[in-house]
PDB file of C-alpha atoms in Angstrom:
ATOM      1  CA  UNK A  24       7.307 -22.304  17.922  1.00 37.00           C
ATOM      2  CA  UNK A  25       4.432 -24.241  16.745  1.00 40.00           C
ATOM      3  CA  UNK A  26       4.031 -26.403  13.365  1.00 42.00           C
ATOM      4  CA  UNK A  27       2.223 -25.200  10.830  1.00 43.00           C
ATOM      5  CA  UNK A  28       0.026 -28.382  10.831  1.00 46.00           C
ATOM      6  CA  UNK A  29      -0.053 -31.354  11.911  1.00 45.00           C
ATOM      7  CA  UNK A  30       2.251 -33.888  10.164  1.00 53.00           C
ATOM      8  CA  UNK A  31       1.012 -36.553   8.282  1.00 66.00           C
ATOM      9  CA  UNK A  32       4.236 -38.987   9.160  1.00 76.00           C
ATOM     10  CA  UNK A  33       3.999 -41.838  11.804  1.00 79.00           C
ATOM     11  CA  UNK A  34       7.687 -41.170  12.284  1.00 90.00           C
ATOM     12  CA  UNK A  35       8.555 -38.450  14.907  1.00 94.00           C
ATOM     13  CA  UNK A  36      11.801 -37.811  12.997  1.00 97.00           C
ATOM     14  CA  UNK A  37      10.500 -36.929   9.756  1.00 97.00           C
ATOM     15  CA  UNK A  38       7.843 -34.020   8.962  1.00 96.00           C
ATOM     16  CA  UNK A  39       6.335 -34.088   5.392  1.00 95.00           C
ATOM     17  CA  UNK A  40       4.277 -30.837   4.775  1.00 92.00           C
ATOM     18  CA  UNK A  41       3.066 -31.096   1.385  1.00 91.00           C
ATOM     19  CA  UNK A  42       2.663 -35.077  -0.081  1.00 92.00           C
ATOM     20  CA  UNK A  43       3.904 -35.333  -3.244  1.00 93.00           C
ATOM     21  CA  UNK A  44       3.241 -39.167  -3.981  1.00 90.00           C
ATOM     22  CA  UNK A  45       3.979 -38.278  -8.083  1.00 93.00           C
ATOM     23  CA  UNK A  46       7.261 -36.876  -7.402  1.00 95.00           C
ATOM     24  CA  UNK A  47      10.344 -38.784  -8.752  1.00 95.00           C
ATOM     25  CA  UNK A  48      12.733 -37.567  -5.782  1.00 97.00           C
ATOM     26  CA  UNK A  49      12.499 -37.467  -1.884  1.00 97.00           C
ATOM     27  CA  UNK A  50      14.908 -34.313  -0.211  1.00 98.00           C
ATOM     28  CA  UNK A  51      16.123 -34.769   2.958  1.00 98.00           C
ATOM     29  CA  UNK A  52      16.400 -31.816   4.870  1.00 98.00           C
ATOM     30  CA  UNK A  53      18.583 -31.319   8.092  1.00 98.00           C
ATOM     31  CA  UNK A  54      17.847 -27.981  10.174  1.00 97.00           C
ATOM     32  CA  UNK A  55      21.006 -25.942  11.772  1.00 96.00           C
ATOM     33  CA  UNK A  56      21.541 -25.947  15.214  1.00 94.00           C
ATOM     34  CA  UNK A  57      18.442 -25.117  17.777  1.00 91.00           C
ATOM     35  CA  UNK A  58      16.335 -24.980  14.056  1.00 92.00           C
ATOM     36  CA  UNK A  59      13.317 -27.161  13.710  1.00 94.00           C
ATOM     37  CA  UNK A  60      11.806 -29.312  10.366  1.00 96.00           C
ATOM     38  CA  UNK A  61       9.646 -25.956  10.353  1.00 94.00           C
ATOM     39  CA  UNK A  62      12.400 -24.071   8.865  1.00 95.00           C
ATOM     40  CA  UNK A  63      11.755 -26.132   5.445  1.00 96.00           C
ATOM     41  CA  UNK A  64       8.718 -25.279   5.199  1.00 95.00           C
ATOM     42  CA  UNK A  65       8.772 -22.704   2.368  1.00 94.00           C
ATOM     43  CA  UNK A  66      10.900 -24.987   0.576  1.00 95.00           C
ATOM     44  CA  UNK A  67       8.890 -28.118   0.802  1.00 94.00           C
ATOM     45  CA  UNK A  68       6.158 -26.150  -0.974  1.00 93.00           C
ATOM     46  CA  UNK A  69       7.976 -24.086  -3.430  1.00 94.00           C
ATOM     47  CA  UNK A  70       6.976 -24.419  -6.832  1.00 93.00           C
ATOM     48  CA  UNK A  71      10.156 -24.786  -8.365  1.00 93.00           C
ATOM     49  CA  UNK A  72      10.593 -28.348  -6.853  1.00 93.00           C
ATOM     50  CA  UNK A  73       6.868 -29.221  -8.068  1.00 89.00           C
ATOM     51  CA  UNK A  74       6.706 -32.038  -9.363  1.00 91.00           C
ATOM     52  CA  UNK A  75      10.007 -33.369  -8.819  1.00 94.00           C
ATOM     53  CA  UNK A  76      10.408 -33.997  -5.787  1.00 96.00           C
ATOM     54  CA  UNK A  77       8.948 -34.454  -2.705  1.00 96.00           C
ATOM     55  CA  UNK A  78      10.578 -32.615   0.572  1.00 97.00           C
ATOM     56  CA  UNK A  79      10.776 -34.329   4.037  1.00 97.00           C
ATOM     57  CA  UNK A  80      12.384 -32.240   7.060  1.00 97.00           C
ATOM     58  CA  UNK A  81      14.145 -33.744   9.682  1.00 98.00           C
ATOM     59  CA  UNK A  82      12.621 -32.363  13.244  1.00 97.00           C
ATOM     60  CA  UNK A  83      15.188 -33.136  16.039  1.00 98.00           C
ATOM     61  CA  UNK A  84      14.313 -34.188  19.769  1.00 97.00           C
ATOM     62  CA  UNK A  85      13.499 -31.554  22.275  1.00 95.00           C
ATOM     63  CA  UNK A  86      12.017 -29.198  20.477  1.00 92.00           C
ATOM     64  CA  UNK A  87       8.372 -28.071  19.086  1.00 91.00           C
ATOM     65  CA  UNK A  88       6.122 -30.823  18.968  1.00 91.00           C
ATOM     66  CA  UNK A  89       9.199 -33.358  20.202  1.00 94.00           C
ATOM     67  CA  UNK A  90      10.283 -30.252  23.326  1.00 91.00           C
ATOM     68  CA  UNK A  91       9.272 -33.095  26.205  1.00 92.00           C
ATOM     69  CA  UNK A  92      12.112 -35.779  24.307  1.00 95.00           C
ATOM     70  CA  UNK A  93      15.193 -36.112  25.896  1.00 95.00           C
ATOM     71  CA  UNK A  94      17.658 -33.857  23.836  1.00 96.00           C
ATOM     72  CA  UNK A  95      20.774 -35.592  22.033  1.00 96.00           C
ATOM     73  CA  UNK A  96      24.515 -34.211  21.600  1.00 94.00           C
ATOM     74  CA  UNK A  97      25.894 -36.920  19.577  1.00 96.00           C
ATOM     75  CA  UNK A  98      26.311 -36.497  16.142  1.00 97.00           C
ATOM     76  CA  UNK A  99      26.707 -40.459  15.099  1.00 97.00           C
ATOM     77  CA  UNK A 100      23.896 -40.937  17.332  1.00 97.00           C
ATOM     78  CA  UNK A 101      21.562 -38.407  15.684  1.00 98.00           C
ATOM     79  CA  UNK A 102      22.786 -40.099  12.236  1.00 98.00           C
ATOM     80  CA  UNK A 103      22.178 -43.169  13.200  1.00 98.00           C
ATOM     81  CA  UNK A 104      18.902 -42.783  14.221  1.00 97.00           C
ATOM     82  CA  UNK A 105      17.931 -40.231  11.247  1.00 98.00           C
ATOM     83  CA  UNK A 106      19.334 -42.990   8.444  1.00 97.00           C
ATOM     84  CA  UNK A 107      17.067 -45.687  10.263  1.00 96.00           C
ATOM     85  CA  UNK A 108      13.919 -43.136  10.032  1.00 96.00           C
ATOM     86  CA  UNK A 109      14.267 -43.383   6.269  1.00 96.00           C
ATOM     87  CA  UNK A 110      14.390 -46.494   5.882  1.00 94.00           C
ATOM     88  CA  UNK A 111      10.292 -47.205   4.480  1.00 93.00           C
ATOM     89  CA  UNK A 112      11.736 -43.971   2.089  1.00 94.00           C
ATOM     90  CA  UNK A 113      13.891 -44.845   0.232  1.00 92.00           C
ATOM     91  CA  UNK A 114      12.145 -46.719  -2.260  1.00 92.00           C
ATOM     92  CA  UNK A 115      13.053 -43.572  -4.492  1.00 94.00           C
ATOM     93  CA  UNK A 116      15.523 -41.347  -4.808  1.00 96.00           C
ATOM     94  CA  UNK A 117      17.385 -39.481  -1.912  1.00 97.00           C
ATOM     95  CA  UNK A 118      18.838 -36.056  -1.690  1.00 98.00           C
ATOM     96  CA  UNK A 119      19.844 -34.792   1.188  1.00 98.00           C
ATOM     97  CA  UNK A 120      20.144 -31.017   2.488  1.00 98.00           C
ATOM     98  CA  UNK A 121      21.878 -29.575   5.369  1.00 98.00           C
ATOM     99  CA  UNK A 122      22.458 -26.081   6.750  1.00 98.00           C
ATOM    100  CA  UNK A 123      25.297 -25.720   9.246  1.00 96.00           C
ATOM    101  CA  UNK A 124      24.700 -28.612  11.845  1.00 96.00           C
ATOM    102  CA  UNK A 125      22.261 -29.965   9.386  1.00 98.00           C
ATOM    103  CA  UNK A 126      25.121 -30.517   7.070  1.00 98.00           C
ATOM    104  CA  UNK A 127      27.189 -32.501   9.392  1.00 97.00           C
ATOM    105  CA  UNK A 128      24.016 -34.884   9.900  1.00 98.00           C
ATOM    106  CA  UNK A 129      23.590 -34.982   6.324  1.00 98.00           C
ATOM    107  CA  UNK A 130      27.240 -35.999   5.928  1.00 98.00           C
ATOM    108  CA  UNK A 131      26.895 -38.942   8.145  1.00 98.00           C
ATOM    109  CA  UNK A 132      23.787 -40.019   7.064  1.00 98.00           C
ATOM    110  CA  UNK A 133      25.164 -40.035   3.463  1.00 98.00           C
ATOM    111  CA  UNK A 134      27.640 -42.204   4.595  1.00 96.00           C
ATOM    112  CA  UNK A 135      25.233 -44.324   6.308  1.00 97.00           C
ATOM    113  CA  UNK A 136      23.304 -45.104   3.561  1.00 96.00           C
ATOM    114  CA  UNK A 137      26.111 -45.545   1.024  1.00 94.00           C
ATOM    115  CA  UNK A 138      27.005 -48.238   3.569  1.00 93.00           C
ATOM    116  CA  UNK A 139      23.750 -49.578   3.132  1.00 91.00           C
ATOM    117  CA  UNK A 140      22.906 -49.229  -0.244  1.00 87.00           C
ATOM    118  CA  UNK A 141      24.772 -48.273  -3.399  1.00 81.00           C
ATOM    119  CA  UNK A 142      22.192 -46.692  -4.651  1.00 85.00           C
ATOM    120  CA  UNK A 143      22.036 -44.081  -2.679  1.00 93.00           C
ATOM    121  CA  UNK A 144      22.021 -41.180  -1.979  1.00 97.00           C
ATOM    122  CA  UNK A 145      21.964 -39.964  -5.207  1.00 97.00           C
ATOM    123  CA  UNK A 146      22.810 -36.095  -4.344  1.00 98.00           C
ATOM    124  CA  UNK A 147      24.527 -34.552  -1.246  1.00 98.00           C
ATOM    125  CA  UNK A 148      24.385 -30.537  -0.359  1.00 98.00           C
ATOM    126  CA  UNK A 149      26.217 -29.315   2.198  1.00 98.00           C
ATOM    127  CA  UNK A 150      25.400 -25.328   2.958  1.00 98.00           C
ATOM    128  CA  UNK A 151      26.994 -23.086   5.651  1.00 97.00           C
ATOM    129  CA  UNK A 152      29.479 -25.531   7.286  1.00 97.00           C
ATOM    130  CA  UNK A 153      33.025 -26.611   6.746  1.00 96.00           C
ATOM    131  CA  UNK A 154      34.233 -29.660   5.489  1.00 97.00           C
ATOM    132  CA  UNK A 155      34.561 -32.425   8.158  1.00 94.00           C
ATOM    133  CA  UNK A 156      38.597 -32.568   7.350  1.00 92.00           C
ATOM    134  CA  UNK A 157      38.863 -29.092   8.702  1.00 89.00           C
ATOM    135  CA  UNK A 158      38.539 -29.450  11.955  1.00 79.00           C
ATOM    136  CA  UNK A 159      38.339 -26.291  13.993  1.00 77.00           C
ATOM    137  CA  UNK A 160      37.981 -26.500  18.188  1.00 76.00           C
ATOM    138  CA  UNK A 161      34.768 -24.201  19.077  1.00 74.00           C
ATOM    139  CA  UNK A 162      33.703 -23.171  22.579  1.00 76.00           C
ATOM    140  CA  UNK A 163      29.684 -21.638  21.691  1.00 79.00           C
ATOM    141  CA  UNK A 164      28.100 -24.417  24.299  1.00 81.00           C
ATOM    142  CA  UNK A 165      30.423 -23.866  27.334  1.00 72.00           C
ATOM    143  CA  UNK A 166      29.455 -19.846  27.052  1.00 77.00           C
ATOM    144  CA  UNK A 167      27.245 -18.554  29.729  1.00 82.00           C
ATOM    145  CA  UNK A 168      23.334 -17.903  28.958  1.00 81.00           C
ATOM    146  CA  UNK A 169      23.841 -14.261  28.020  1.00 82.00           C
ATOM    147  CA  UNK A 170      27.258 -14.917  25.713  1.00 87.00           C
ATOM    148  CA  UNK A 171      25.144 -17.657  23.900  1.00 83.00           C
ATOM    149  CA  UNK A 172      22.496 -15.147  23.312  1.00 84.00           C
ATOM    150  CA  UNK A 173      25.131 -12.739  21.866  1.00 85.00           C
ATOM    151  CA  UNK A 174      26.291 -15.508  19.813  1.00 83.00           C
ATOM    152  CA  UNK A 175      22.898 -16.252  18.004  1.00 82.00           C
ATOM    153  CA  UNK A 176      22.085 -12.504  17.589  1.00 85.00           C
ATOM    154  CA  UNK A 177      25.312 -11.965  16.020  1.00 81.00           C
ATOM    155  CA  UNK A 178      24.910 -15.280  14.119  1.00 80.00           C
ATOM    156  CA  UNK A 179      21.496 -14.879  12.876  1.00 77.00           C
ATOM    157  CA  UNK A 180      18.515 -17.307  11.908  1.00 73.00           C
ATOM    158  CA  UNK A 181      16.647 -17.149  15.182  1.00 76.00           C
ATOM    159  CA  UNK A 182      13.941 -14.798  15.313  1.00 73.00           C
ATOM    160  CA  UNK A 183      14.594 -11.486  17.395  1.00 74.00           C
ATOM    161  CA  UNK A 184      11.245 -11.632  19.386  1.00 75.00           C
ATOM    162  CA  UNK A 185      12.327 -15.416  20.516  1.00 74.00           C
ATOM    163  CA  UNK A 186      15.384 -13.480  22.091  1.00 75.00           C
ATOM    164  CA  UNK A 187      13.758 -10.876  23.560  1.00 73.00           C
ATOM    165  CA  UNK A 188      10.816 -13.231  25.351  1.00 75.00           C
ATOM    166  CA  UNK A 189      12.301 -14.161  28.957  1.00 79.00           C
ATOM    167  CA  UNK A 190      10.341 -17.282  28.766  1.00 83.00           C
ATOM    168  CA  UNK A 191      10.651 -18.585  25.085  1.00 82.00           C
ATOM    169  CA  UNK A 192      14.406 -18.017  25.805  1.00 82.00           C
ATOM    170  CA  UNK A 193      14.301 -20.939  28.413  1.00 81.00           C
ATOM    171  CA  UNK A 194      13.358 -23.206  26.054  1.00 85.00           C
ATOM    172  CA  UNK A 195      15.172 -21.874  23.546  1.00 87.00           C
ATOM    173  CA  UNK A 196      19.012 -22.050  25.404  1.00 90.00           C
ATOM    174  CA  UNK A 197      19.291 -25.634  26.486  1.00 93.00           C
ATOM    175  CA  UNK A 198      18.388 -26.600  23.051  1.00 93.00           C
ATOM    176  CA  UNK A 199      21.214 -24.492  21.062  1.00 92.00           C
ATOM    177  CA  UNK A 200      23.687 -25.484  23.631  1.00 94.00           C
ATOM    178  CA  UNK A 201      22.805 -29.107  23.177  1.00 95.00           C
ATOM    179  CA  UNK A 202      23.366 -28.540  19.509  1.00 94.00           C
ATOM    180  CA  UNK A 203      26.340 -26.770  19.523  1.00 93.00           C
ATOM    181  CA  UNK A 204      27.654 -29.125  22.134  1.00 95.00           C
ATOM    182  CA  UNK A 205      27.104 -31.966  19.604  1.00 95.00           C
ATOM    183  CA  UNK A 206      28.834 -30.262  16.607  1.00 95.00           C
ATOM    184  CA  UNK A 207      31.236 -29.152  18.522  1.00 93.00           C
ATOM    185  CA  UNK A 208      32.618 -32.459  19.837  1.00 93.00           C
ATOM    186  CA  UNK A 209      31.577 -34.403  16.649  1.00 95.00           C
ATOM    187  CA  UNK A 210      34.962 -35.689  15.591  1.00 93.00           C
ATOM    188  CA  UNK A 211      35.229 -36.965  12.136  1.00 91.00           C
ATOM    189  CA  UNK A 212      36.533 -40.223  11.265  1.00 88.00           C
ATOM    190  CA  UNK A 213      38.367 -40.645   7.885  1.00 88.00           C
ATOM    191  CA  UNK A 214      36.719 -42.859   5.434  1.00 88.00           C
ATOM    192  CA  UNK A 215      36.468 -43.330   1.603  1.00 92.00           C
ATOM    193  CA  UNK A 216      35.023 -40.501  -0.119  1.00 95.00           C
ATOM    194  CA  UNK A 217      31.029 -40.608  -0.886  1.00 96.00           C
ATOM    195  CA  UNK A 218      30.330 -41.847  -4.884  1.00 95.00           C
ATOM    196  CA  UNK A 219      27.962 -39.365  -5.326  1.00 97.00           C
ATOM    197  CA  UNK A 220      27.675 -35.371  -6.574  1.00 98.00           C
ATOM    198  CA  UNK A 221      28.578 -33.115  -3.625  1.00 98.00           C
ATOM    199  CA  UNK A 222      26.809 -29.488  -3.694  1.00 98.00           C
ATOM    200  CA  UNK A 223      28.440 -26.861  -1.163  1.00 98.00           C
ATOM    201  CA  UNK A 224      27.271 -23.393  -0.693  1.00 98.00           C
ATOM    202  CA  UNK A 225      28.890 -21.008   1.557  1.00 98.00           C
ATOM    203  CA  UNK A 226      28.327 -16.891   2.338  1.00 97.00           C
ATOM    204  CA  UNK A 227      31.150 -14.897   0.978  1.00 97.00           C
ATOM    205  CA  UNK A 228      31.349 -13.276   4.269  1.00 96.00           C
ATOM    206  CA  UNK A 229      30.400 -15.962   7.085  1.00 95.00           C
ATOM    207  CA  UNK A 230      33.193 -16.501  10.060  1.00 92.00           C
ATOM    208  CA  UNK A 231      31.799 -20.104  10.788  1.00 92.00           C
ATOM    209  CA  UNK A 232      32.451 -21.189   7.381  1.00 95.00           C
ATOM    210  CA  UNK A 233      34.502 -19.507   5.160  1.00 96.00           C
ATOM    211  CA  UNK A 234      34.270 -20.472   1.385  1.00 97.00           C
ATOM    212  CA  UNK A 235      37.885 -21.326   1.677  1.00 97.00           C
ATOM    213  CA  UNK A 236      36.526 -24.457   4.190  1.00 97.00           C
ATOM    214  CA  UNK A 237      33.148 -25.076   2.787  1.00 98.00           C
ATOM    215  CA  UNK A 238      35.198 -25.480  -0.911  1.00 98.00           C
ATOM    216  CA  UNK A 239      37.245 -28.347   1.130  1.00 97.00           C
ATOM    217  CA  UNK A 240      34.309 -30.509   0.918  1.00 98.00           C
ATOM    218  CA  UNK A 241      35.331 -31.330  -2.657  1.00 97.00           C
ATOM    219  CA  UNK A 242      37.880 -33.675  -0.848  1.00 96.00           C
ATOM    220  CA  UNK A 243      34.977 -35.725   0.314  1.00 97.00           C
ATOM    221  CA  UNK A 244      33.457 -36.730  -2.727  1.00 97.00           C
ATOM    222  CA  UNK A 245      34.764 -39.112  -5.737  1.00 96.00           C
ATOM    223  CA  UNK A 246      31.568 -37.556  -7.752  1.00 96.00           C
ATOM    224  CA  UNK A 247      31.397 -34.328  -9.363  1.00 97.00           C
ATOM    225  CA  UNK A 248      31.244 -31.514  -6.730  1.00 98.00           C
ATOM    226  CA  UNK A 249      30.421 -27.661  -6.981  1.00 98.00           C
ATOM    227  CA  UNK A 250      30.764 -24.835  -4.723  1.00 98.00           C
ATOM    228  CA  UNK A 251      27.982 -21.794  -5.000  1.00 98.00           C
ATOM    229  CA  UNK A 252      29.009 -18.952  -3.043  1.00 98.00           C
ATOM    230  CA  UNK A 253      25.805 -15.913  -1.798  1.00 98.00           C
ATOM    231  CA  UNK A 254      26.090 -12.781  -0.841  1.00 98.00           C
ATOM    232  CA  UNK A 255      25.896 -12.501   2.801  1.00 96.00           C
ATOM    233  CA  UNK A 256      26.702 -14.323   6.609  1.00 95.00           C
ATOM    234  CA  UNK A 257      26.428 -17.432   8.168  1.00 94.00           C
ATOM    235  CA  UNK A 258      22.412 -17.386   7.154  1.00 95.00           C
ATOM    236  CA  UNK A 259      23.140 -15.936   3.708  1.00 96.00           C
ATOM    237  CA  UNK A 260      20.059 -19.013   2.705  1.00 95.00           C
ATOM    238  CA  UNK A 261      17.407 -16.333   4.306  1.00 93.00           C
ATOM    239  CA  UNK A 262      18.482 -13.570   1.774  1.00 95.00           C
ATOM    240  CA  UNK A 263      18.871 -15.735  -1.028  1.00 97.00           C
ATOM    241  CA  UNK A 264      15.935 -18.852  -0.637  1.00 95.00           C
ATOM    242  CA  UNK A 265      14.997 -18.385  -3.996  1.00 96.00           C
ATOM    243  CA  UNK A 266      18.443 -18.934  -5.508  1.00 97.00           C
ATOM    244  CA  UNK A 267      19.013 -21.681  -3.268  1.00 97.00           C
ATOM    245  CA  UNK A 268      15.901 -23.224  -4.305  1.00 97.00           C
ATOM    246  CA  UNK A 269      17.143 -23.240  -8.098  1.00 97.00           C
ATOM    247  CA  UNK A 270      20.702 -25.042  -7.421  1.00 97.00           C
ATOM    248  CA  UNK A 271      18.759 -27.558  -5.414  1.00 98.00           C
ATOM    249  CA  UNK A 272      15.906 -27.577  -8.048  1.00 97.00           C
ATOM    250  CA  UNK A 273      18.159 -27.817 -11.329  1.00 96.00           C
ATOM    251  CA  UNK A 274      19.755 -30.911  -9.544  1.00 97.00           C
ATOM    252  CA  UNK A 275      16.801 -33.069  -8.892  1.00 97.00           C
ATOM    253  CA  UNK A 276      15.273 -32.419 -11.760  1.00 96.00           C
ATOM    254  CA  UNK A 277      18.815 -34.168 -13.287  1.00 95.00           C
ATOM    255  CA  UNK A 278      18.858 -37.093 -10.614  1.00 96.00           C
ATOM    256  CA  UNK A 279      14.526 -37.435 -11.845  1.00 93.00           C
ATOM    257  CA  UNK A 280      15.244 -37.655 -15.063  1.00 89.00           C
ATOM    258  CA  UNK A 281      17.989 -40.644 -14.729  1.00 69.00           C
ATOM    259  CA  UNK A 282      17.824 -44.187 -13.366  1.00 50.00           C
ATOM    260  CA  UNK A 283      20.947 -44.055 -12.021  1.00 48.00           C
ATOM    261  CA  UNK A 284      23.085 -41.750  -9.905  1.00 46.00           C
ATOM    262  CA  UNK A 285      25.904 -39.481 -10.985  1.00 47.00           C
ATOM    263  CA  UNK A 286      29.317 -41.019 -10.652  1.00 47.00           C
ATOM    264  CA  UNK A 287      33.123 -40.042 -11.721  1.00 43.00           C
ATOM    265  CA  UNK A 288      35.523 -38.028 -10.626  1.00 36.00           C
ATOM    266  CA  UNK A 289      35.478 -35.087  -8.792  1.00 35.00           C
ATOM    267  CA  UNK A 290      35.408 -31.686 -11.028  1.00 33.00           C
TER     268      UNK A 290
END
């Protein structure tokens, strides 16, 4: 539950594990529901992103070093407060990556900063979730303590013994159902499509996001867009980090070696 070390950022919403002040790129990285910045942490010191870019995970209230903040289930909210974090960072370059919740987050920050600056972001991917115009009720936070449990065991990405430890548990609950609570009641509000390139990736065989859905993202770009489907469930990512790492790799090495982003029409 710990961090590997401490981090080196003044800002409590933004972990940077490995500086990279040569790199030509900063990725954003959003963590899925009840996940921490920690679960980027293989990523931000891959080699295959060296020297490229430089990785900076986004670490939530209420939970590892942040577990005494007051927890937050609103997804504008979360954005809002995320896209203000990076402000002193985006003096380069911004990709952004998001896994399931993460996704959402990185959505709306995307947005955010498009508002802000036409510059950016200069690369959006979008793993695990379905696109915000397919809407789908879900029910996972009003589920009792032991359905909830069921639900991340049969989910995956939370570690077994974390489920099986009484007392890591209570921690561990009020956090996913705060999370789930705040995807599940995030509403999205139609608005013009992003200018940017639009990366979705998607498990051939994951019930929260079929790669029927996760394809419908396509609608929310006016840039090119591309859909990479993996082997596997809802956490296919886990199986397949190292091909995961290359699509996000091959595109910031593209975005490093332009001055401008990517725009046209959606392929």
């Amino acid at each position: 539950m710990s961090a590997p070390h401490i981090p080196d950022l003044p800002d409590p919403w933004l972990r940077r594990f490995r500086p990279r002040p040569e790199a030509k790129v900063r990725l954003v990285c959003f963590p899925h529901a009840g996940g921490s910045a920690t679960y980027y942490h293989a990523l931000a010191q891959s080699p295959a992103l060296m020297p490229t870019a430089e990785v900076l995970a986004v670490q939530y209230p209420g939970r590892q070093d942040r577990r005494k903040e007051q927890l937050m289930d609103s997804v504008p909210e979360l954005a809002d407060r995320i896209t203000a974090s990076l402000t002193p960072y985006d003096d380069r370059p911004l990709a952004l990556f998001g896994h399931s919740m993460g996704a959402v987050l990185a959505f709306e920050v995307a947005q955010r900063l498009r508002e802000r600056s036409e510059n950016q972001p200069h690369w959006l991917f979008v793993s695990g979730r379905r696109a915000p115009s397919r809407f789908r009720r879900g029910t996972v936070h009003l589920l009792g303590d032991a359905e909830l449990v069921d639900e991340l065991r049969r989910v995956g990405g939370t570690d077994p013994r974390f489920l099986n430890d009484e007392e890591l548990l209570a921690e561990i609950i009020p956090v996913v159902r705060n999370d789930y609570r705040a995807t599940e009641e995030y509403r999205w509000s139609p608005s013009s499509p992003l200018r940017c390139p639009v990366t979705a990736l998607a498990g051939d065989r994951d019930t929260q996001a079929p790669p029927d859905d996760v394809a419908a993202w396509r609608q929310h770009t006016d840039g090119p867009f591309d859909l990479k489907v993996f082997s596997g469930g809802h956490f296919y990512l886990d199986a397949h980090r190292q091909g995961v790492t290359d699509v996000v790799s091959e595109a910031l090495v593209r975005i490093a070696g332009r001055r401008e982003p990517v725009r046209g029409t959606a392929q």
